[in-house]
Coordinates of C-alpha atoms in Angstrom, one line a residue:
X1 CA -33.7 15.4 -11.6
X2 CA -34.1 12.3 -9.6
X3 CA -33.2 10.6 -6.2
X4 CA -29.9 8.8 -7.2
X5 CA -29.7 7.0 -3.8
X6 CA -30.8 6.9 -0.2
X7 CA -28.0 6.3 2.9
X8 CA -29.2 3.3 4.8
X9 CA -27.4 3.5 8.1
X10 CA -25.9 -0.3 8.6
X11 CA -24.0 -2.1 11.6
X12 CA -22.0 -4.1 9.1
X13 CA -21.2 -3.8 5.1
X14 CA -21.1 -7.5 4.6
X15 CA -23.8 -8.5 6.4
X16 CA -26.6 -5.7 4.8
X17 CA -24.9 -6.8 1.3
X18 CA -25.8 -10.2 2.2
X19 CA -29.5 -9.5 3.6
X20 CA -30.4 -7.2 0.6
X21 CA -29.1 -9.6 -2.2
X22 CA -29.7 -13.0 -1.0
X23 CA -33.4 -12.0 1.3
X24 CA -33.9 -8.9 -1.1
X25 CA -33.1 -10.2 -4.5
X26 CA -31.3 -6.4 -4.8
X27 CA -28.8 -5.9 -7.0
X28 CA -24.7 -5.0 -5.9
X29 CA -24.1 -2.4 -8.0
X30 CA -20.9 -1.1 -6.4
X31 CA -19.2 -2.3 -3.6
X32 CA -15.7 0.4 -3.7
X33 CA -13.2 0.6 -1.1
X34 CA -13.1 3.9 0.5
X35 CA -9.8 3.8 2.9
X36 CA -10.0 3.9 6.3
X37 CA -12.7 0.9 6.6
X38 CA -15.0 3.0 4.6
X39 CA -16.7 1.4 1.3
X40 CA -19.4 2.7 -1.5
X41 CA -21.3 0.3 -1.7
X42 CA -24.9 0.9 -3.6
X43 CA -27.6 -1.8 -3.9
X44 CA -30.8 -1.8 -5.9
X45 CA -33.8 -3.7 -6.7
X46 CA -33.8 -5.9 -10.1
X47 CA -34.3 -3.8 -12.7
X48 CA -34.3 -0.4 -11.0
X49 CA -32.6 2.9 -12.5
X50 CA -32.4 5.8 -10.6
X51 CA -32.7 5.5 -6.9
X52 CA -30.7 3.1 -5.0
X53 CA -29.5 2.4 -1.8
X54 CA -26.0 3.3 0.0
X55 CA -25.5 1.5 2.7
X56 CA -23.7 3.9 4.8
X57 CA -21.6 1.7 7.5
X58 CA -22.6 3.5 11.3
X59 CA -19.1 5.1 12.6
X60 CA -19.8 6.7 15.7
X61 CA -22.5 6.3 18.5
X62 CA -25.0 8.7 16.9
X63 CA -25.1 6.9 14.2
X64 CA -25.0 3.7 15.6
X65 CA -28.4 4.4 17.9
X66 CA -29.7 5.3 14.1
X67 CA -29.4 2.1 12.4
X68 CA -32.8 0.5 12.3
X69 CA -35.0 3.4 13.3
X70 CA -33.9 6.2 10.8
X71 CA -37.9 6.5 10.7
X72 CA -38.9 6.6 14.1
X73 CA -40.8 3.5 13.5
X74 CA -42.6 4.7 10.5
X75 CA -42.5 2.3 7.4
X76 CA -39.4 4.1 5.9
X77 CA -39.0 3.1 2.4
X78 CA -41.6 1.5 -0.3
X79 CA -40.6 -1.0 -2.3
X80 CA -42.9 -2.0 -5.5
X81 CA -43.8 -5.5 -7.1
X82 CA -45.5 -5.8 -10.5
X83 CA -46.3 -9.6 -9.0
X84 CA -46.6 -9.1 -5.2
X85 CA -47.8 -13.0 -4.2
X86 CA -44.4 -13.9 -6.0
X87 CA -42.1 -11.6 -4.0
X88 CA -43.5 -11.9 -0.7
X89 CA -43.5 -15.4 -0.9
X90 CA -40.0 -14.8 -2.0
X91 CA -38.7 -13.2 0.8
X92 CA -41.1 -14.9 3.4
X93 CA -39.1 -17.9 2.4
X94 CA -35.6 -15.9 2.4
X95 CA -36.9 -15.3 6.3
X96 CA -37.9 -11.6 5.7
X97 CA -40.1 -10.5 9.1
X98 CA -43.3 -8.9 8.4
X99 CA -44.8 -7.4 10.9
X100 CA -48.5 -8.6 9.3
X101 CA -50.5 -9.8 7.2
X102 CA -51.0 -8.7 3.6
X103 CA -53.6 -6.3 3.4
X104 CA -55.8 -4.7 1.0
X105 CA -55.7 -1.3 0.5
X106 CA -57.7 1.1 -2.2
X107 CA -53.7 2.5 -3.5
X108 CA -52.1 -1.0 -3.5
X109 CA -52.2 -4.4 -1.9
X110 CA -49.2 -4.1 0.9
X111 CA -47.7 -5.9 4.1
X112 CA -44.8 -4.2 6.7
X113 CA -41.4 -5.9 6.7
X114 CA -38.4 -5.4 8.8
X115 CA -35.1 -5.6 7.2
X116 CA -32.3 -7.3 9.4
X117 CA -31.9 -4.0 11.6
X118 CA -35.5 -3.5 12.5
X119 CA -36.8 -0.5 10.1
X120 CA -40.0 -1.1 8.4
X121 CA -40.6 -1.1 4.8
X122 CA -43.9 -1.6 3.1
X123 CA -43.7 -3.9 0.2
X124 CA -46.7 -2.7 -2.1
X125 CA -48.1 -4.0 -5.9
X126 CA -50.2 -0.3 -6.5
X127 CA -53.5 -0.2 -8.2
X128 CA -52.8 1.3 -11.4

């Protein structure tokens, strides 16, 4: 078994396909209208194969007060580099926030980043 994908709670389908492929580098892998306004739309990072992303567009206000603290502030999902001076320069250029400095730690070298709705992600090359 595996994680096939995570729902990412999202204002807007076109703008989160646009931040996670053009800030992201992710992947469109399916993009399929559902009726009703509704879409499946998965996104992944280059190269990944198993868990991916559905960006599940917010519908009611519930959800809507959701999008971009689905963690209660915590770092919410961890997204690895082989090459993590590359990427983050990457998306420091694409105008990703991070929310500090790269950092040092004894399981990887990491910095936070907030995507375009405000939850945080670390961004981490482990020490393997």
């Amino acid at each position: 078994m595996h994680l096939g994908a995570i729902a990412l709670l999202v204002r807007d389908y076109d703008e989160a396909i646009a931040y996670f492929t053009d800030c992201l580098g992710f992947t469109l892998i399916e993009d399929v209208p559902q009726g009703g306004g509704k879409r499946w739309v998965i996104v992944a990072p280059p190269g990944s194969s198993e868990t991916r992303l559905l960006l599940a567009k917010a519908v009611d206000a519930r959800q809507s007060q959701a999008v971009g603290n689905q963690s209660g502030g915590r770092a919410f999902l961890f997204l690895e580099t082989r090459d993590f001076q590359a990427t983050y320069e990457a998306m420091r250029t694409k105008g990703v926030r991070f929310c500090e400095a790269p950092r040092e730690e004894a399981y990887a070298t990491v910095v936070v980043f907030e995507d375009l709705y405000g939850n945080r992600w670390d961004l981490l090359q482990p020490r393997r």
